[in-house]
PDB file of C-alpha atoms in Angstrom:
ATOM      1  CA  UNK A  30      77.787 -16.971  90.009  1.00 45.00           C
ATOM      2  CA  UNK A  31      74.406 -16.164  88.519  1.00 44.00           C
ATOM      3  CA  UNK A  32      72.470 -18.365  86.068  1.00 37.00           C
ATOM      4  CA  UNK A  33      73.342 -16.313  82.969  1.00 34.00           C
ATOM      5  CA  UNK A  34      77.081 -16.635  83.651  1.00 37.00           C
ATOM      6  CA  UNK A  35      76.709 -20.397  84.123  1.00 37.00           C
ATOM      7  CA  UNK A  36      74.886 -20.772  80.804  1.00 33.00           C
ATOM      8  CA  UNK A  37      77.524 -18.740  78.957  1.00 34.00           C
ATOM      9  CA  UNK A  38      80.313 -20.755  80.570  1.00 35.00           C
ATOM     10  CA  UNK A  39      78.587 -24.079  79.775  1.00 37.00           C
ATOM     11  CA  UNK A  40      78.107 -23.057  76.135  1.00 38.00           C
ATOM     12  CA  UNK A  41      81.766 -22.007  75.842  1.00 36.00           C
ATOM     13  CA  UNK A  42      83.070 -25.232  77.400  1.00 35.00           C
ATOM     14  CA  UNK A  43      80.692 -27.698  75.713  1.00 40.00           C
ATOM     15  CA  UNK A  44      80.266 -26.001  72.359  1.00 41.00           C
ATOM     16  CA  UNK A  45      76.953 -25.041  70.870  1.00 43.00           C
ATOM     17  CA  UNK A  46      74.335 -27.131  69.179  1.00 42.00           C
ATOM     18  CA  UNK A  47      73.096 -25.857  65.827  1.00 50.00           C
ATOM     19  CA  UNK A  48      69.611 -24.436  65.963  1.00 54.00           C
ATOM     20  CA  UNK A  49      66.817 -26.465  64.422  1.00 63.00           C
ATOM     21  CA  UNK A  50      66.251 -24.881  61.023  1.00 77.00           C
ATOM     22  CA  UNK A  51      63.618 -26.783  59.134  1.00 91.00           C
ATOM     23  CA  UNK A  52      61.442 -29.851  59.019  1.00 96.00           C
ATOM     24  CA  UNK A  53      61.730 -32.298  56.114  1.00 97.00           C
ATOM     25  CA  UNK A  54      58.469 -34.131  55.491  1.00 97.00           C
ATOM     26  CA  UNK A  55      56.760 -36.396  52.979  1.00 97.00           C
ATOM     27  CA  UNK A  56      53.698 -34.881  51.295  1.00 97.00           C
ATOM     28  CA  UNK A  57      50.969 -35.851  51.169  1.00 96.00           C
ATOM     29  CA  UNK A  58      51.433 -37.342  54.641  1.00 95.00           C
ATOM     30  CA  UNK A  59      48.890 -40.072  53.850  1.00 96.00           C
ATOM     31  CA  UNK A  60      47.987 -41.469  50.435  1.00 96.00           C
ATOM     32  CA  UNK A  61      45.659 -44.345  49.487  1.00 97.00           C
ATOM     33  CA  UNK A  62      46.208 -45.665  45.942  1.00 96.00           C
ATOM     34  CA  UNK A  63      45.034 -48.948  44.480  1.00 95.00           C
ATOM     35  CA  UNK A  64      47.405 -51.666  43.300  1.00 96.00           C
ATOM     36  CA  UNK A  65      49.104 -50.748  40.015  1.00 95.00           C
ATOM     37  CA  UNK A  66      48.678 -46.991  40.415  1.00 97.00           C
ATOM     38  CA  UNK A  67      51.611 -44.651  39.680  1.00 97.00           C
ATOM     39  CA  UNK A  68      51.808 -41.507  41.815  1.00 97.00           C
ATOM     40  CA  UNK A  69      54.280 -38.973  43.214  1.00 98.00           C
ATOM     41  CA  UNK A  70      55.197 -38.009  46.747  1.00 98.00           C
ATOM     42  CA  UNK A  71      57.061 -34.778  47.502  1.00 98.00           C
ATOM     43  CA  UNK A  72      59.920 -34.367  49.958  1.00 98.00           C
ATOM     44  CA  UNK A  73      59.331 -30.886  51.356  1.00 98.00           C
ATOM     45  CA  UNK A  74      60.928 -28.496  53.822  1.00 97.00           C
ATOM     46  CA  UNK A  75      59.231 -25.999  56.122  1.00 97.00           C
ATOM     47  CA  UNK A  76      61.105 -23.318  58.031  1.00 96.00           C
ATOM     48  CA  UNK A  77      64.475 -23.586  56.273  1.00 96.00           C
ATOM     49  CA  UNK A  78      67.111 -20.916  56.856  1.00 95.00           C
ATOM     50  CA  UNK A  79      70.192 -20.496  54.611  1.00 96.00           C
ATOM     51  CA  UNK A  80      70.127 -23.997  53.067  1.00 97.00           C
ATOM     52  CA  UNK A  81      72.993 -24.349  50.590  1.00 97.00           C
ATOM     53  CA  UNK A  82      73.117 -28.148  50.160  1.00 98.00           C
ATOM     54  CA  UNK A  83      71.369 -31.265  51.394  1.00 98.00           C
ATOM     55  CA  UNK A  84      71.574 -35.048  51.187  1.00 98.00           C
ATOM     56  CA  UNK A  85      69.035 -37.640  52.312  1.00 98.00           C
ATOM     57  CA  UNK A  86      67.968 -41.249  51.839  1.00 98.00           C
ATOM     58  CA  UNK A  87      64.372 -42.470  51.534  1.00 98.00           C
ATOM     59  CA  UNK A  88      63.011 -45.704  52.974  1.00 98.00           C
ATOM     60  CA  UNK A  89      59.833 -47.542  51.911  1.00 98.00           C
ATOM     61  CA  UNK A  90      58.236 -51.017  52.024  1.00 98.00           C
ATOM     62  CA  UNK A  91      59.395 -52.793  48.849  1.00 98.00           C
ATOM     63  CA  UNK A  92      56.561 -55.349  49.045  1.00 97.00           C
ATOM     64  CA  UNK A  93      54.056 -52.488  48.618  1.00 98.00           C
ATOM     65  CA  UNK A  94      55.862 -49.812  46.562  1.00 98.00           C
ATOM     66  CA  UNK A  95      58.370 -49.655  43.717  1.00 98.00           C
ATOM     67  CA  UNK A  96      60.275 -46.388  43.167  1.00 98.00           C
ATOM     68  CA  UNK A  97      60.479 -45.224  39.540  1.00 98.00           C
ATOM     69  CA  UNK A  98      62.391 -41.935  39.598  1.00 98.00           C
ATOM     70  CA  UNK A  99      63.442 -38.921  41.642  1.00 98.00           C
ATOM     71  CA  UNK A 100      63.327 -35.372  40.297  1.00 98.00           C
ATOM     72  CA  UNK A 101      64.596 -32.080  41.689  1.00 98.00           C
ATOM     73  CA  UNK A 102      62.153 -29.789  43.450  1.00 97.00           C
ATOM     74  CA  UNK A 103      62.150 -26.016  43.092  1.00 97.00           C
ATOM     75  CA  UNK A 104      63.396 -25.112  46.592  1.00 97.00           C
ATOM     76  CA  UNK A 105      67.153 -24.785  45.971  1.00 96.00           C
ATOM     77  CA  UNK A 106      66.926 -24.047  42.257  1.00 95.00           C
ATOM     78  CA  UNK A 107      64.775 -21.025  43.114  1.00 95.00           C
ATOM     79  CA  UNK A 108      67.823 -19.518  44.859  1.00 95.00           C
ATOM     80  CA  UNK A 109      70.354 -20.089  42.050  1.00 95.00           C
ATOM     81  CA  UNK A 110      72.070 -22.677  39.861  1.00 97.00           C
ATOM     82  CA  UNK A 111      72.172 -26.171  41.321  1.00 97.00           C
ATOM     83  CA  UNK A 112      73.780 -29.551  40.911  1.00 97.00           C
ATOM     84  CA  UNK A 113      71.241 -32.334  41.564  1.00 98.00           C
ATOM     85  CA  UNK A 114      71.827 -36.080  41.852  1.00 98.00           C
ATOM     86  CA  UNK A 115      68.720 -38.287  41.994  1.00 97.00           C
ATOM     87  CA  UNK A 116      70.351 -41.016  44.057  1.00 97.00           C
ATOM     88  CA  UNK A 117      70.356 -44.802  43.703  1.00 98.00           C
ATOM     89  CA  UNK A 118      67.029 -46.660  43.694  1.00 98.00           C
ATOM     90  CA  UNK A 119      67.022 -50.110  45.338  1.00 98.00           C
ATOM     91  CA  UNK A 120      63.539 -51.602  44.968  1.00 98.00           C
ATOM     92  CA  UNK A 121      64.651 -54.875  46.552  1.00 98.00           C
ATOM     93  CA  UNK A 122      65.817 -53.214  49.761  1.00 98.00           C
ATOM     94  CA  UNK A 123      63.220 -50.431  49.742  1.00 98.00           C
ATOM     95  CA  UNK A 124      65.644 -47.495  49.696  1.00 98.00           C
ATOM     96  CA  UNK A 125      66.648 -44.545  47.595  1.00 98.00           C
ATOM     97  CA  UNK A 126      70.177 -43.638  48.662  1.00 98.00           C
ATOM     98  CA  UNK A 127      72.175 -40.457  48.324  1.00 98.00           C
ATOM     99  CA  UNK A 128      69.692 -37.917  46.916  1.00 98.00           C
ATOM    100  CA  UNK A 129      71.835 -34.752  46.769  1.00 98.00           C
ATOM    101  CA  UNK A 130      71.253 -31.142  45.756  1.00 98.00           C
ATOM    102  CA  UNK A 131      73.606 -28.174  46.105  1.00 98.00           C
ATOM    103  CA  UNK A 132      73.710 -24.568  45.062  1.00 97.00           C
ATOM    104  CA  UNK A 133      76.700 -23.574  42.934  1.00 97.00           C
ATOM    105  CA  UNK A 134      78.920 -20.586  43.617  1.00 95.00           C
ATOM    106  CA  UNK A 135      79.372 -18.092  46.440  1.00 94.00           C
ATOM    107  CA  UNK A 136      75.725 -17.229  47.125  1.00 95.00           C
ATOM    108  CA  UNK A 137      73.428 -17.291  50.134  1.00 95.00           C
ATOM    109  CA  UNK A 138      71.375 -20.370  50.786  1.00 96.00           C
ATOM    110  CA  UNK A 139      67.641 -20.769  50.277  1.00 97.00           C
ATOM    111  CA  UNK A 140      65.201 -19.972  53.075  1.00 96.00           C
ATOM    112  CA  UNK A 141      61.515 -20.611  53.655  1.00 96.00           C
ATOM    113  CA  UNK A 142      59.324 -23.498  52.539  1.00 97.00           C
ATOM    114  CA  UNK A 143      59.391 -25.602  49.381  1.00 97.00           C
ATOM    115  CA  UNK A 144      59.816 -28.907  47.588  1.00 98.00           C
ATOM    116  CA  UNK A 145      63.240 -30.581  47.709  1.00 98.00           C
ATOM    117  CA  UNK A 146      62.406 -33.530  45.435  1.00 98.00           C
ATOM    118  CA  UNK A 147      59.500 -35.447  43.924  1.00 98.00           C
ATOM    119  CA  UNK A 148      59.528 -39.237  43.903  1.00 98.00           C
ATOM    120  CA  UNK A 149      57.484 -41.314  41.471  1.00 98.00           C
ATOM    121  CA  UNK A 150      56.245 -44.632  42.875  1.00 98.00           C
ATOM    122  CA  UNK A 151      54.097 -47.477  41.579  1.00 98.00           C
ATOM    123  CA  UNK A 152      52.044 -49.467  44.068  1.00 97.00           C
ATOM    124  CA  UNK A 153      52.824 -53.149  43.513  1.00 97.00           C
ATOM    125  CA  UNK A 154      51.040 -54.879  46.392  1.00 97.00           C
ATOM    126  CA  UNK A 155      48.331 -54.333  48.966  1.00 97.00           C
ATOM    127  CA  UNK A 156      49.517 -53.189  52.379  1.00 97.00           C
ATOM    128  CA  UNK A 157      50.983 -50.265  54.287  1.00 98.00           C
ATOM    129  CA  UNK A 158      54.283 -48.572  53.510  1.00 98.00           C
ATOM    130  CA  UNK A 159      55.859 -45.942  55.715  1.00 98.00           C
ATOM    131  CA  UNK A 160      57.874 -43.516  53.567  1.00 98.00           C
ATOM    132  CA  UNK A 161      60.486 -41.396  55.281  1.00 98.00           C
ATOM    133  CA  UNK A 162      63.765 -39.535  54.961  1.00 97.00           C
ATOM    134  CA  UNK A 163      66.813 -40.650  56.956  1.00 97.00           C
ATOM    135  CA  UNK A 164      70.590 -40.048  56.920  1.00 97.00           C
ATOM    136  CA  UNK A 165      69.795 -36.372  56.414  1.00 97.00           C
ATOM    137  CA  UNK A 166      72.621 -33.842  56.104  1.00 97.00           C
ATOM    138  CA  UNK A 167      72.014 -30.129  55.490  1.00 97.00           C
ATOM    139  CA  UNK A 168      74.698 -27.451  55.081  1.00 97.00           C
ATOM    140  CA  UNK A 169      74.394 -23.680  55.163  1.00 97.00           C
ATOM    141  CA  UNK A 170      76.252 -21.266  52.856  1.00 95.00           C
ATOM    142  CA  UNK A 171      79.284 -21.364  55.203  1.00 96.00           C
ATOM    143  CA  UNK A 172      79.512 -25.177  55.063  1.00 95.00           C
ATOM    144  CA  UNK A 173      78.205 -25.584  58.613  1.00 96.00           C
ATOM    145  CA  UNK A 174      75.744 -28.326  59.491  1.00 96.00           C
ATOM    146  CA  UNK A 175      72.110 -27.438  60.076  1.00 95.00           C
ATOM    147  CA  UNK A 176      69.953 -29.505  62.415  1.00 95.00           C
ATOM    148  CA  UNK A 177      66.636 -30.584  60.920  1.00 96.00           C
ATOM    149  CA  UNK A 178      63.714 -32.699  61.991  1.00 96.00           C
ATOM    150  CA  UNK A 179      61.898 -35.221  59.798  1.00 96.00           C
ATOM    151  CA  UNK A 180      58.283 -36.338  59.443  1.00 96.00           C
ATOM    152  CA  UNK A 181      57.439 -39.371  57.365  1.00 96.00           C
ATOM    153  CA  UNK A 182      54.355 -40.310  55.434  1.00 97.00           C
ATOM    154  CA  UNK A 183      52.241 -43.423  55.017  1.00 97.00           C
ATOM    155  CA  UNK A 184      50.971 -45.034  51.825  1.00 97.00           C
ATOM    156  CA  UNK A 185      48.152 -47.546  52.264  1.00 97.00           C
ATOM    157  CA  UNK A 186      47.574 -49.571  49.111  1.00 97.00           C
ATOM    158  CA  UNK A 187      44.212 -51.264  48.749  1.00 93.00           C
ATOM    159  CA  UNK A 188      43.768 -54.447  46.766  1.00 87.00           C
ATOM    160  CA  UNK A 189      40.970 -52.773  44.830  1.00 66.00           C
ATOM    161  CA  UNK A 190      37.240 -53.065  44.848  1.00 52.00           C
ATOM    162  CA  UNK A 191      36.016 -56.634  44.727  1.00 40.00           C
ATOM    163  CA  UNK A 192      33.686 -57.216  41.808  1.00 41.00           C
ATOM    164  CA  UNK A 193      30.470 -58.627  43.263  1.00 45.00           C
ATOM    165  CA  UNK A 194      29.573 -62.068  42.017  1.00 48.00           C
ATOM    166  CA  UNK A 195      26.098 -62.373  40.567  1.00 54.00           C
ATOM    167  CA  UNK A 196      23.824 -64.402  42.783  1.00 54.00           C
ATOM    168  CA  UNK A 197      22.732 -67.863  41.765  1.00 53.00           C
ATOM    169  CA  UNK A 198      19.118 -66.620  41.614  1.00 52.00           C
ATOM    170  CA  UNK A 199      20.186 -64.219  38.844  1.00 52.00           C
ATOM    171  CA  UNK A 200      21.702 -67.086  36.850  1.00 55.00           C
ATOM    172  CA  UNK A 201      18.646 -69.290  37.454  1.00 54.00           C
ATOM    173  CA  UNK A 202      16.292 -66.526  36.284  1.00 56.00           C
ATOM    174  CA  UNK A 203      18.459 -65.759  33.239  1.00 58.00           C
ATOM    175  CA  UNK A 204      18.681 -69.420  32.292  1.00 58.00           C
ATOM    176  CA  UNK A 205      14.927 -69.906  32.685  1.00 60.00           C
ATOM    177  CA  UNK A 206      14.186 -66.910  30.452  1.00 57.00           C
ATOM    178  CA  UNK A 207      16.590 -68.199  27.809  1.00 57.00           C
ATOM    179  CA  UNK A 208      14.984 -71.668  27.818  1.00 55.00           C
ATOM    180  CA  UNK A 209      11.534 -70.118  27.613  1.00 57.00           C
ATOM    181  CA  UNK A 210      12.592 -68.006  24.616  1.00 57.00           C
ATOM    182  CA  UNK A 211      14.074 -71.056  22.862  1.00 58.00           C
ATOM    183  CA  UNK A 212      10.963 -73.158  23.505  1.00 63.00           C
ATOM    184  CA  UNK A 213       8.730 -70.400  22.221  1.00 63.00           C
ATOM    185  CA  UNK A 214      10.904 -69.964  19.101  1.00 58.00           C
ATOM    186  CA  UNK A 215      10.758 -73.714  18.329  1.00 60.00           C
ATOM    187  CA  UNK A 216       6.885 -73.788  18.541  1.00 62.00           C
ATOM    188  CA  UNK A 217       6.413 -70.871  16.165  1.00 58.00           C
ATOM    189  CA  UNK A 218       8.419 -71.537  13.040  1.00 59.00           C
TER     190      UNK A 218
END
């Protein structure tokens, strides 16, 4: 039996794995805000083929970031009418659960690259927060699962620029000049 026959037989007996059709990533992949800054990160897809619906969760470090809102990206809505659910934000646990988007009606799925969702965060503490998608499910227009890969991002929040303290020589000079001005003013009425 030649190699081609063995591969065909193995595929028939074991079933087939869905082909990898897209990479979900967080963009920008790295971001460096200061404490108290509000900003958005996009959940994007590259290399999608016939995406009809998707669901994912987002994880982040709740000591560093606080999620404010999730809004629908243009990827699926560019292919037709959609039904979007922004999920459940849990800022204590550092998750956004059950972000869902689906096309409506008997149409082909979306293909190519685009933004699935935008997430607004506020940085609440200095430190590093990985941000990534997990529990990802993607369906094509026939209701079949599509295998995808994920790539997370990293947000590094700085405590801010330290305000330099004036040196003691500056205070001594300033105080001396003030005393000199007062002494001079008291001699010349």
